[in-house]
Amino acid sequence: MGLLDGWRHCPRCAAAVSPASGRVECSECGFEHWAHSAPAVSALVEDDRGRVLLARRAHEPDAGLWDAPGGFLEEGEDPLDGLRRELREETGLEVEPGRFVGTFVDTYGVGPGAPPVLNLVWEVEVVGGEAAPADDVAELRWFPRDALPSDEDVAFRWLAPSLRDWVANGLTGS
């Protein structure tokens, strides 16, 4: 099931529409909308002891599993501003983005209705604040690089292999 599969009526004029080829088009008013991945930002946070900060998810999808702090961008929000906002909301930390780690495509949950997500990931430096779980985070924990959670305890398909690669390649700082 794609992002637009449930669309049956135009949101502007209520005429019938039929999703096709990743888009919907209304023949009555000309409205057109393309399916897309939702943009999200995540941070790889490392302390001065080389430990990595992970957040235990408080809500579905993947409630109870470990995740990189971050979240969805707001409409029109600059990704780096969104990264700073999400870290402040979820962890209480003020951060400064460093090296861009990469992009990772996944879904927000599993199953045919799970929306696609484009994850943009940066290393960040903590520049202020006190780490405390908030928003949709149940717990924060610093993990030594050689004692990361098992793949089964990590949220989303992209994160566990990406963390392993990040740790194995000794990528630190910007």
CSV table of C-alpha atoms in Angstrom, one decimal:
chain,number,residue,atom,x,y,z
A,1,MET,CA,0.0,0.0,0.0
A,2,GLY,CA,1.4,3.3,-1.0
A,3,LEU,CA,1.1,6.7,0.6
A,4,LEU,CA,-1.8,7.7,-1.7
A,5,ASP,CA,-3.7,4.3,-1.9
A,6,GLY,CA,-6.4,5.5,0.5
A,7,TRP,CA,-7.2,8.6,-1.5
A,8,ARG,CA,-10.6,8.4,-3.1
A,9,HIS,CA,-11.6,12.1,-3.3
A,10,CYS,CA,-9.9,15.3,-4.1
A,11,PRO,CA,-9.1,17.4,-0.9
A,12,ARG,CA,-10.0,20.6,-2.8
A,13,CYS,CA,-13.2,19.9,-4.6
A,14,ALA,CA,-14.3,16.4,-3.4
A,15,ALA,CA,-14.4,14.9,-6.9
A,16,ALA,CA,-13.3,11.3,-7.3
A,17,VAL,CA,-9.6,10.6,-7.9
A,18,SER,CA,-7.7,7.4,-8.7
A,19,PRO,CA,-4.1,7.1,-7.4
A,20,ALA,CA,-1.8,5.9,-10.1
A,21,SER,CA,2.0,6.0,-10.7
A,22,GLY,CA,2.8,7.5,-7.3
A,23,ARG,CA,0.5,10.5,-7.7
A,24,VAL,CA,-3.2,11.6,-7.7
A,25,GLU,CA,-4.6,14.0,-10.1
A,26,CYS,CA,-8.1,15.5,-10.1
A,27,SER,CA,-9.6,15.9,-13.5
A,28,GLU,CA,-12.2,18.3,-12.2
A,29,CYS,CA,-10.0,21.0,-10.6
A,30,GLY,CA,-6.5,20.1,-11.7
A,31,PHE,CA,-5.2,19.3,-8.1
A,32,GLU,CA,-2.1,17.1,-8.2
A,33,HIS,CA,-0.2,15.5,-5.4
A,34,TRP,CA,2.8,13.2,-5.5
A,35,ALA,CA,3.7,10.4,-3.0
A,36,HIS,CA,6.9,11.1,-1.1
A,37,SER,CA,8.9,9.9,1.9
A,38,ALA,CA,8.5,11.9,5.1
A,39,PRO,CA,11.8,13.6,6.0
A,40,ALA,CA,13.2,12.9,9.4
A,41,VAL,CA,16.4,13.8,11.2
A,42,SER,CA,18.5,11.7,13.7
A,43,ALA,CA,21.6,12.3,15.7
A,44,LEU,CA,24.6,10.1,16.7
A,45,VAL,CA,25.6,11.7,20.0
A,46,GLU,CA,28.9,10.7,21.5
A,47,ASP,CA,30.3,11.8,24.9
A,48,ASP,CA,33.9,12.5,25.9
A,49,ARG,CA,34.2,8.8,27.0
A,50,GLY,CA,33.2,7.5,23.6
A,51,ARG,CA,29.8,6.3,24.6
A,52,VAL,CA,26.8,6.7,22.3
A,53,LEU,CA,23.5,8.2,23.5
A,54,LEU,CA,20.4,6.2,22.6
A,55,ALA,CA,16.7,6.8,23.4
A,56,ARG,CA,14.2,4.1,24.4
A,57,ARG,CA,11.0,4.8,22.4
A,58,ALA,CA,7.9,5.4,24.6
A,59,HIS,CA,5.3,4.9,21.8
A,60,GLU,CA,4.7,2.8,18.7
A,61,PRO,CA,6.1,2.0,16.3
A,62,ASP,CA,8.8,0.1,18.0
A,63,ALA,CA,7.9,1.1,21.6
A,64,GLY,CA,10.5,-0.1,24.1
A,65,LEU,CA,13.3,-0.3,21.5
A,66,TRP,CA,16.4,1.8,21.4
A,67,ASP,CA,16.5,4.6,18.8
A,68,ALA,CA,18.8,7.4,17.8
A,69,PRO,CA,17.4,10.7,19.1
A,70,GLY,CA,15.5,12.7,16.4
A,71,GLY,CA,12.2,12.9,14.7
A,72,PHE,CA,10.2,14.3,11.8
A,73,LEU,CA,10.8,17.7,10.3
A,74,GLU,CA,8.0,20.3,10.5
A,75,GLU,CA,6.7,21.7,7.2
A,76,GLY,CA,9.4,24.0,5.7
A,77,GLU,CA,11.8,23.4,8.5
A,78,ASP,CA,15.6,23.5,7.8
A,79,PRO,CA,17.0,20.0,8.6
A,80,LEU,CA,19.7,21.3,11.0
A,81,ASP,CA,17.2,23.4,12.8
A,82,GLY,CA,14.9,20.4,13.1
A,83,LEU,CA,17.7,18.3,14.4
A,84,ARG,CA,18.5,20.8,17.1
A,85,ARG,CA,14.8,21.1,18.0
A,86,GLU,CA,14.2,17.4,18.2
A,87,LEU,CA,17.3,16.8,20.4
A,88,ARG,CA,16.1,19.6,22.7
A,89,GLU,CA,12.6,18.2,22.9
A,90,GLU,CA,13.6,14.6,23.4
A,91,THR,CA,16.7,14.9,25.5
A,92,GLY,CA,17.0,18.4,26.9
A,93,LEU,CA,20.4,18.7,25.2
A,94,GLU,CA,21.5,21.6,23.1
A,95,VAL,CA,23.6,20.3,20.2
A,96,GLU,CA,25.6,21.5,17.3
A,97,PRO,CA,25.5,19.3,14.2
A,98,GLY,CA,28.8,18.1,12.9
A,99,ARG,CA,29.6,15.6,10.1
A,100,PHE,CA,26.8,14.4,8.0
A,101,VAL,CA,26.6,10.6,8.3
A,102,GLY,CA,24.2,9.8,5.6
A,103,THR,CA,20.6,9.2,4.4
A,104,PHE,CA,18.7,6.0,5.2
A,105,VAL,CA,15.3,5.1,3.7
A,106,ASP,CA,13.0,3.0,5.9
A,107,THR,CA,9.4,2.9,7.0
A,108,TYR,CA,7.7,4.2,10.1
A,109,GLY,CA,6.5,0.8,11.4
A,110,VAL,CA,5.9,-2.4,9.5
A,111,GLY,CA,3.2,-3.7,7.2
A,112,PRO,CA,1.6,-2.5,4.1
A,113,GLY,CA,0.4,0.8,5.5
A,114,ALA,CA,3.7,1.9,7.0
A,115,PRO,CA,4.7,5.3,5.5
A,116,PRO,CA,8.1,5.6,3.9
A,117,VAL,CA,10.7,7.8,5.8
A,118,LEU,CA,13.9,9.5,4.5
A,119,ASN,CA,16.2,9.7,7.5
A,120,LEU,CA,19.0,12.3,7.5
A,121,VAL,CA,21.7,11.5,10.1
A,122,TRP,CA,24.4,13.7,11.6
A,123,GLU,CA,27.0,13.4,14.3
A,124,VAL,CA,26.3,16.1,16.9
A,125,GLU,CA,28.3,17.7,19.7
A,126,VAL,CA,26.6,18.5,23.0
A,127,VAL,CA,27.0,22.2,23.8
A,128,GLY,CA,24.6,22.5,26.7
A,129,GLY,CA,21.7,21.2,28.6
A,130,GLU,CA,21.2,18.2,30.9
A,131,ALA,CA,20.3,14.8,29.4
A,132,ALA,CA,16.7,13.8,30.5
A,133,PRO,CA,14.1,11.8,28.6
A,134,ALA,CA,11.1,13.9,27.4
A,135,ASP,CA,8.5,14.0,24.7
A,136,ASP,CA,8.2,10.5,23.2
A,137,VAL,CA,11.3,9.1,24.9
A,138,ALA,CA,10.9,6.7,27.9
A,139,GLU,CA,14.6,6.5,28.8
A,140,LEU,CA,18.0,7.8,27.7
A,141,ARG,CA,21.2,5.7,28.1
A,142,TRP,CA,24.8,6.1,27.2
A,143,PHE,CA,26.2,2.9,25.6
A,144,PRO,CA,29.9,2.0,25.3
A,145,ARG,CA,30.7,1.4,21.7
A,146,ASP,CA,31.6,-2.2,22.4
A,147,ALA,CA,28.2,-2.8,24.3
A,148,LEU,CA,25.5,-1.5,22.0
A,149,PRO,CA,22.1,-3.1,22.2
A,150,SER,CA,21.5,-6.2,20.2
A,151,ASP,CA,19.9,-5.7,16.7
A,152,GLU,CA,16.6,-7.1,18.1
A,153,ASP,CA,16.5,-4.3,20.7
A,154,VAL,CA,17.1,-1.5,18.2
A,155,ALA,CA,14.2,0.3,16.5
A,156,PHE,CA,13.8,0.5,12.7
A,157,ARG,CA,15.7,-1.5,10.1
A,158,TRP,CA,18.3,1.1,9.2
A,159,LEU,CA,19.6,1.9,12.7
A,160,ALA,CA,21.4,-1.2,13.9
A,161,PRO,CA,23.5,-1.8,10.8
A,162,SER,CA,24.3,1.9,10.6
A,163,LEU,CA,25.4,2.1,14.2
A,164,ARG,CA,27.6,-1.0,13.7
A,165,ASP,CA,29.2,0.6,10.6
A,166,TRP,CA,29.7,3.9,12.4
A,167,VAL,CA,31.4,2.2,15.4
A,168,ALA,CA,33.5,-0.1,13.2
A,169,ASN,CA,34.8,2.8,11.1
A,170,GLY,CA,35.7,4.9,14.1
A,171,LEU,CA,33.8,7.9,12.8
A,172,THR,CA,33.9,10.6,15.4
A,173,GLY,CA,33.4,14.3,15.5
A,174,SER,CA,33.1,16.7,12.6
